[in-house]
Amino acid sequence: MNITLKVWRQKNADAPGALVEYNVAGVVPEMSFLEMLDALNERLVAEGQDPVAFDSDCREGICGMCDLVIDGQAHGPDKEATTCQLHMRRYRDGDVVTVEPFRAKAFPIVKDLCVDRSAFDRVQAAGGFVSINTGNAVDGNAILIPHDEAEKAMDAAACIGCGACVAACPNASAMLFVAAKVSQYALLPQGRPEREKRVLAMREAMDQEGFGHCTNEYECEAACPKGIKVSNIARLNREYLRAALTSD
Amino acid sequence: MVAAAGLLLCGFLAAHLLGNLLMFAGGGAFNAYAEALEHNPLLPLAEIGLVALFVLHIILSVRATVINRAARPEGYRVYRGKGARTPGSRTMALTGTLILVFIVVHVATFKFDLGGLKGPDLYGHVLGWFANPWYAAFYVLAVGGVGLHLSHGAQSAIQTFGVSHPRYTPLLKTAGLGFAFLIFLGFASLPVYFGFVQKRQACCTGGAHS
Ligand code: HEM
Ligand code: FES
């Protein structure tokens, strides 16, 4: 099939960008969306043109490196799927598809569809860890954790940090990401000793990176490829209130 | 803070509505209620508190809106989302502004008697205004705005306060929607009944109402 792409092209962070139209011929349904972009790039390189810059790594939906806003939807039209897991069987011959980068002040565009998501790393570094002495491995049964708590923590830990929540949020807020990271520790005994310090530091870092404020629109949950629930944001708000009221 | 002020304002709305619904009980009951309210020594205190809540709510929500616009300096050429936004959530700033305009008009006419319709009793004063179809229609539109604002605001505040429970939160959210709808119905019932229904009855049966 033939697909017409309107792709955001931008030379660097400061250059103005624009949508550029490309025709991609010979697309087959089995191709992933990224393989279709690969095909476009092979042609562009063969023609001596600058290929479209975009991010990806594992291409199996677990690393969180691929991004893209496709026809106005972060990671494209599928539910709970990353862009690399989107396949061309979703499209029909002659479709026109607009491809843009994740847009947020905190995610500056590097080139074309590549954005710099290191703001997430800095938020994580502000408190998204547990301070422990790495000595001998302790007995796995020394700390008992109820199964349902463990499940909830695992669900939060499923976040791959791709940034789709920020891209989809009308306010470019990072609350779902921070909520997942805060929750995964707050739910487990190992994370509890530092819970106040952690939530205060991560919220502070989040605001400093220039993310917007959450107004509970829930587009983040709808866009999340890992199905992270907004109940985590409620937990984050709870943790934050608790810390703001009790920590010294 | 936006949520806290918003929720307290909801409390005011509920009380205000209950008082106003006394209009259906006739002029006597409504006037007696208004009289008692006006002579309550705590009223000025309550008024100051109410104004403070509004100012707090507006300043903080405008600030958040400005920050949120700045958080995405260059918008999407195509933005579709995945269907989580609601008519209420999309229009918070719009309905908020509508409410503000309405409150100014509302307080100017009913409290400070702009337009000079103040008669001997408040009941007749209100009826006088509702007799103006434009005023009554604007009133309905504005309380529609309040309802829409609350359709998002109520559940939003619940989430902001960190309430989340697999069973009770959906119930609470439905209750919030119901509250928004009741507030709209309740407030809208007054101008609709006194401004349109009763006026027509009065004109067509020839009998003036007492
Ligand atoms: C009767 C009066 C009002 C009530 C009961 C009310 C109630 C609420 C509530 C409960 C929220 C949700 C807070 C949150 O979860 O963060 C909210 C948000 C908001 N309100 Fe109001 N409000 C009123 C008047 C106004 C006015 C006069 C304005 C502006 C001029 C305004 C603008 C906003 C904005 C911009 C938001 C934030 C939007 C969002 O969270 O998506 N409101 N309001
Ligand atoms: S490339 Fe790893 S998740 Fe898509």
Coordinates of N, CA and C in Angstrom, one line a residue, chain B residues 51-199:
Chain B
V51 N -15.5 36.0 49.5 CA -14.7 36.8 48.5 C -13.2 36.2 48.5
A52 N -12.7 36.0 49.7 CA -11.3 35.5 49.8 C -11.2 34.1 49.1
L53 N -12.2 33.2 49.2 CA -12.2 32.0 48.5 C -12.2 32.1 47.0
F54 N -13.0 33.0 46.6 CA -13.1 33.3 45.1 C -11.7 33.8 44.6
V55 N -11.2 34.8 45.3 CA -9.9 35.4 44.9 C -8.8 34.3 44.9
L56 N -8.8 33.5 45.9 CA -7.8 32.5 46.0 C -7.9 31.5 44.8
H57 N -9.1 31.1 44.7 CA -9.4 30.1 43.6 C -9.1 30.6 42.2
I58 N -9.4 31.9 42.0 CA -9.2 32.5 40.7 C -7.7 32.7 40.4
I59 N -7.0 33.3 41.5 CA -5.6 33.6 41.3 C -4.8 32.3 41.0
L60 N -5.1 31.3 41.9 CA -4.3 30.0 41.7 C -4.6 29.3 40.4
S61 N -5.9 29.3 40.0 CA -6.2 28.6 38.8 C -5.7 29.3 37.6
V62 N -5.7 30.7 37.6 CA -5.1 31.4 36.5 C -3.6 31.1 36.4
R63 N -3.0 31.1 37.6 CA -1.5 30.9 37.6 C -1.2 29.5 37.0
A64 N -2.0 28.5 37.5 CA -1.8 27.2 37.0 C -2.0 27.1 35.4
T65 N -3.0 27.8 35.0 CA -3.3 27.8 33.6 C -2.1 28.4 32.8
V66 N -1.6 29.5 33.3 CA -0.5 30.2 32.6 C 0.8 29.3 32.6
I67 N 1.1 28.6 33.7 CA 2.2 27.7 33.8 C 2.0 26.5 32.8
N68 N 0.7 26.1 32.7 CA 0.4 24.9 31.8 C 0.5 25.3 30.4
R69 N 0.2 26.5 30.0 CA 0.3 26.9 28.6 C 1.8 27.0 28.3
A70 N 2.6 27.5 29.3 CA 4.1 27.7 29.0 C 4.8 26.3 29.0
A71 N 4.2 25.3 29.5 CA 4.8 24.0 29.6 C 4.8 23.3 28.2
R72 N 4.0 23.9 27.2 CA 4.1 23.4 25.9 C 4.1 24.6 24.9
P73 N 5.3 25.2 24.7 CA 5.4 26.4 24.0 C 4.9 26.2 22.5
E74 N 5.3 25.1 21.9 CA 4.9 24.9 20.5 C 3.9 23.8 20.5
G75 N 2.6 24.1 20.1 CA 1.6 23.1 20.2 C 1.7 22.1 19.0
Y76 N 0.8 21.0 19.2 CA 0.8 20.0 18.1 C 0.0 20.6 16.9
R77 N 0.4 20.2 15.7 CA -0.3 20.6 14.5 C -1.6 19.8 14.5
V78 N -1.5 18.5 14.9 CA -2.7 17.7 15.1 C -2.7 17.2 16.5
Y79 N -3.8 17.4 17.2 CA -3.9 16.9 18.6 C -5.3 16.2 18.7
R80 N -5.3 14.9 18.9 CA -6.6 14.2 19.0 C -6.8 13.6 20.4
G81 N -5.7 13.1 21.1 CA -5.9 12.5 22.4 C -6.5 11.2 22.3
K82 N -6.8 10.5 23.4 CA -7.4 9.2 23.4 C -8.7 9.2 24.1
G83 N -9.4 10.4 24.1 CA -10.8 10.4 24.6 C -11.0 10.5 26.0
A84 N -10.0 10.9 26.8 CA -10.2 11.0 28.3 C -10.8 12.3 28.7
R85 N -10.6 13.4 27.8 CA -11.1 14.7 28.2 C -12.6 14.7 28.1
T86 N -13.2 15.6 28.9 CA -14.7 15.7 28.8 C -15.0 17.2 28.5
P87 N -16.3 17.4 28.1 CA -16.7 18.8 27.7 C -16.4 19.7 28.9
G88 N -16.6 19.2 30.1 CA -16.3 20.1 31.3 C -14.9 20.4 31.4
S89 N -14.0 19.4 31.2 CA -12.6 19.6 31.5 C -12.0 20.5 30.4
R90 N -12.5 20.4 29.2 CA -11.9 21.3 28.1 C -12.3 22.7 28.4
T91 N -13.3 23.0 29.1 CA -13.8 24.4 29.2 C -13.7 25.0 30.5
M92 N -12.8 24.5 31.4 CA -12.7 25.0 32.7 C -12.5 26.5 32.8
A93 N -11.5 27.0 31.9 CA -11.2 28.4 32.0 C -12.4 29.3 31.5
L94 N -13.1 28.7 30.4 CA -14.2 29.4 29.8 C -15.4 29.5 30.8
T95 N -15.7 28.3 31.4 CA -16.9 28.3 32.3 C -16.5 29.2 33.6
G96 N -15.2 29.1 34.0 CA -14.8 29.9 35.1 C -15.0 31.4 34.9
T97 N -14.6 31.8 33.7 CA -14.8 33.2 33.4 C -16.3 33.6 33.3
L98 N -17.1 32.7 32.7 CA -18.5 33.0 32.7 C -19.1 33.1 34.1
I99 N -18.6 32.2 35.0 CA -19.1 32.3 36.4 C -18.7 33.7 37.0
L100 N -17.5 34.1 36.7 CA -17.0 35.4 37.3 C -17.9 36.5 36.8
V101 N -18.1 36.6 35.5 CA -19.0 37.6 34.9 C -20.4 37.6 35.5
F102 N -20.9 36.4 35.6 CA -22.2 36.2 36.2 C -22.2 36.8 37.6
I103 N -21.2 36.4 38.4 CA -21.2 36.8 39.8 C -21.2 38.3 39.9
V104 N -20.5 39.0 39.1 CA -20.4 40.5 39.1 C -21.8 41.0 38.8
V105 N -22.4 40.5 37.8 CA -23.8 41.0 37.4 C -24.8 40.7 38.5
H106 N -24.7 39.5 39.0 CA -25.6 38.9 40.1 C -25.5 39.8 41.3
V107 N -24.3 40.0 41.8 CA -24.1 40.8 43.0 C -24.5 42.3 42.8
A108 N -24.2 42.8 41.6 CA -24.5 44.2 41.3 C -26.0 44.4 41.3
T109 N -26.8 43.4 40.7 CA -28.2 43.6 40.6 C -28.9 43.3 41.9
F110 N -28.6 42.1 42.5 CA -29.4 41.7 43.6 C -29.0 42.3 44.9
K111 N -27.7 42.6 45.0 CA -27.2 43.1 46.3 C -27.1 44.6 46.3
F112 N -26.5 45.2 45.3 CA -26.2 46.6 45.2 C -27.3 47.3 44.4
D113 N -28.3 46.6 43.9 CA -29.5 47.2 43.3 C -29.1 48.0 42.1
L114 N -28.2 47.6 41.3 CA -28.0 48.2 40.0 C -29.2 48.0 39.2
G115 N -29.8 49.0 38.5 CA -31.0 48.9 37.8 C -32.2 49.3 38.6
G116 N -32.0 49.5 39.9 CA -33.0 50.1 40.7 C -34.4 49.4 40.8
L117 N -34.4 48.1 40.9 CA -35.6 47.4 41.0 C -36.0 47.0 42.4
K118 N -35.2 47.5 43.3 CA -35.4 47.0 44.7 C -36.7 47.6 45.2
G119 N -37.6 46.7 45.6 CA -38.9 47.1 46.1 C -38.8 47.0 47.6
P120 N -40.0 46.8 48.2 CA -40.0 46.7 49.7 C -39.5 45.3 50.1
D121 N -39.7 44.3 49.2 CA -39.2 43.0 49.6 C -38.3 42.3 48.6
L122 N -37.4 41.5 49.0 CA -36.4 40.9 48.1 C -37.1 39.9 47.1
Y123 N -38.1 39.3 47.6 CA -38.9 38.3 46.7 C -39.3 39.0 45.4
G124 N -40.0 40.2 45.6 CA -40.5 40.9 44.5 C -39.3 41.4 43.7
H125 N -38.3 41.8 44.3 CA -37.0 42.3 43.6 C -36.5 41.2 42.7
V126 N -36.4 40.0 43.2 CA -35.9 38.9 42.3 C -36.9 38.6 41.2
L127 N -38.2 38.6 41.5 CA -39.2 38.3 40.5 C -39.1 39.4 39.4
G128 N -38.9 40.7 39.8 CA -38.8 41.8 38.9 C -37.7 41.5 37.9
W129 N -36.5 41.0 38.3 CA -35.4 40.7 37.4 C -35.7 39.5 36.5
F130 N -36.3 38.5 37.1 CA -36.6 37.3 36.3 C -37.6 37.5 35.3
A131 N -38.4 38.6 35.5 CA -39.4 38.9 34.4 C -38.7 39.4 33.1
N132 N -37.5 39.8 33.3 CA -36.7 40.2 32.1 C -36.2 38.9 31.4
P133 N -36.7 38.5 30.2 CA -36.3 37.2 29.7 C -34.8 37.2 29.4
W134 N -34.1 38.3 29.1 CA -32.7 38.2 28.8 C -31.9 37.9 30.1
Y135 N -32.4 38.6 31.2 CA -31.7 38.3 32.5 C -31.9 36.9 32.9
A136 N -33.2 36.4 32.8 CA -33.5 35.0 33.1 C -32.6 34.0 32.3
A137 N -32.5 34.3 31.0 CA -31.8 33.4 30.1 C -30.3 33.4 30.5
F138 N -29.8 34.6 30.8 CA -28.4 34.7 31.2 C -28.1 33.9 32.4
Y139 N -29.1 34.0 33.4 CA -29.0 33.3 34.6 C -28.9 31.8 34.4
V140 N -29.8 31.3 33.5 CA -29.8 29.9 33.2 C -28.4 29.4 32.5
L141 N -28.0 30.3 31.6 CA -26.7 30.0 30.9 C -25.6 29.9 31.9
A142 N -25.5 30.9 32.8 CA -24.5 31.0 33.8 C -24.5 29.8 34.8
V143 N -25.7 29.4 35.3 CA -25.7 28.2 36.2 C -25.4 26.9 35.4
G144 N -25.6 27.0 34.1 CA -25.2 25.9 33.2 C -23.7 25.8 33.2
G145 N -23.1 27.0 33.2 CA -21.6 27.1 33.3 C -21.1 26.5 34.6
V146 N -21.8 26.8 35.7 CA -21.4 26.3 37.0 C -21.5 24.8 37.0
G147 N -22.6 24.3 36.4 CA -22.7 22.8 36.4 C -21.6 22.2 35.6
L148 N -21.3 22.7 34.4 CA -20.2 22.2 33.6 C -18.9 22.3 34.3
H149 N -18.6 23.4 34.9 CA -17.4 23.6 35.7 C -17.2 22.5 36.8
L150 N -18.4 22.3 37.5 CA -18.3 21.3 38.5 C -18.3 19.8 38.0
S151 N -18.8 19.6 36.8 CA -18.8 18.3 36.3 C -17.3 17.8 36.2
H152 N -16.4 18.7 35.9 CA -15.0 18.3 35.9 C -14.4 18.6 37.3
G153 N -14.8 19.7 37.9 CA -14.2 20.2 39.1 C -14.4 19.2 40.3
A154 N -15.6 18.7 40.4 CA -15.8 17.8 41.6 C -14.9 16.6 41.6
Q155 N -14.9 15.9 40.5 CA -14.1 14.7 40.5 C -12.6 15.0 40.5
S156 N -12.3 16.2 39.9 CA -10.9 16.6 39.9 C -10.4 16.9 41.3
A157 N -11.2 17.5 42.1 CA -10.8 17.8 43.5 C -10.7 16.5 44.3
I158 N -11.5 15.6 44.1 CA -11.4 14.3 44.8 C -10.1 13.6 44.5
Q159 N -9.7 13.7 43.2 CA -8.4 13.1 42.8 C -7.2 13.9 43.4
T160 N -7.4 15.2 43.4 CA -6.3 16.1 43.9 C -6.0 15.8 45.4
F161 N -7.1 15.5 46.1 CA -6.9 15.2 47.5 C -6.5 13.7 47.8
G162 N -6.2 13.0 46.7 CA -5.6 11.7 46.9 C -6.6 10.6 47.3
V163 N -7.9 10.9 47.1 CA -8.8 9.8 47.4 C -8.8 8.8 46.3
S164 N -8.5 7.6 46.6 CA -8.7 6.6 45.5 C -8.9 5.2 46.1
H165 N -10.0 4.7 45.8 CA -10.4 3.4 46.3 C -11.1 2.7 45.1
P166 N -10.8 1.4 44.9 CA -11.4 0.8 43.7 C -12.9 0.8 43.7
R167 N -13.6 0.8 44.8 CA -15.0 0.7 44.8 C -15.6 2.1 45.0
Y168 N -15.1 2.8 46.0 CA -15.8 4.1 46.5 C -15.5 5.3 45.6
T169 N -14.3 5.3 44.9 CA -14.0 6.5 44.1 C -14.9 6.6 42.9
P170 N -15.2 5.5 42.2 CA -16.2 5.7 41.1 C -17.5 6.2 41.6
L171 N -17.9 5.7 42.8 CA -19.2 6.2 43.4 C -19.1 7.7 43.7
L172 N -18.0 8.1 44.3 CA -17.8 9.5 44.6 C -17.8 10.3 43.4
K173 N -17.2 9.8 42.3 CA -17.2 10.6 41.1 C -18.6 10.8 40.5
T174 N -19.3 9.7 40.6 CA -20.7 9.8 40.1 C -21.5 10.8 41.0
A175 N -21.2 10.7 42.3 CA -21.9 11.6 43.2 C -21.5 13.1 42.8
G176 N -20.3 13.3 42.5 CA -19.8 14.6 42.1 C -20.6 15.1 40.8
L177 N -20.7 14.2 39.9 CA -21.5 14.6 38.7 C -22.9 14.9 39.0
G178 N -23.5 14.1 39.9 CA -24.8 14.3 40.3 C -25.0 15.6 41.0
F179 N -24.0 15.9 41.9 CA -24.0 17.2 42.6 C -24.0 18.4 41.5
A180 N -23.1 18.3 40.5 CA -23.0 19.3 39.5 C -24.4 19.5 38.8
F181 N -25.0 18.4 38.5 CA -26.3 18.4 37.8 C -27.4 19.0 38.7
L182 N -27.4 18.6 39.9 CA -28.4 19.1 40.9 C -28.3 20.6 41.1
I183 N -27.0 21.0 41.2 CA -26.8 22.5 41.4 C -27.3 23.2 40.1
F184 N -27.1 22.7 39.0 CA -27.6 23.3 37.7 C -29.1 23.3 37.7
L185 N -29.7 22.1 38.0 CA -31.2 22.0 38.0 C -31.8 23.0 39.0
G186 N -31.2 22.9 40.2 CA -31.8 23.7 41.3 C -31.8 25.2 41.0
F187 N -30.6 25.7 40.6 CA -30.5 27.1 40.3 C -31.3 27.5 39.1
A188 N -31.3 26.7 38.0 CA -32.0 27.0 36.8 C -33.5 27.0 37.0
S189 N -34.0 26.2 38.0 CA -35.4 26.1 38.1 C -36.0 27.4 38.5
L190 N -35.3 28.3 39.2 CA -35.9 29.5 39.7 C -36.2 30.5 38.5
P191 N -35.2 30.9 37.7 CA -35.6 31.8 36.6 C -36.5 31.1 35.6
V192 N -36.4 29.8 35.4 CA -37.3 29.2 34.4 C -38.7 29.2 34.9
Y193 N -38.9 28.9 36.2 CA -40.3 28.9 36.7 C -40.8 30.3 36.9
F194 N -40.0 31.1 37.6 CA -40.6 32.5 37.9 C -40.5 33.4 36.7
G195 N -39.5 33.2 35.8 CA -39.4 34.1 34.7 C -40.2 33.7 33.5
F196 N -40.4 32.4 33.3 CA -41.1 32.0 32.1 C -42.5 31.3 32.4
V197 N -42.4 30.3 33.2 CA -43.6 29.5 33.4 C -44.7 30.3 34.1
Q198 N -44.4 30.9 35.2 CA -45.4 31.5 36.0 C -45.9 32.8 35.3
K199 N -44.9 33.5 34.6 CA -45.3 34.7 33.9 C -46.4 34.4 32.8

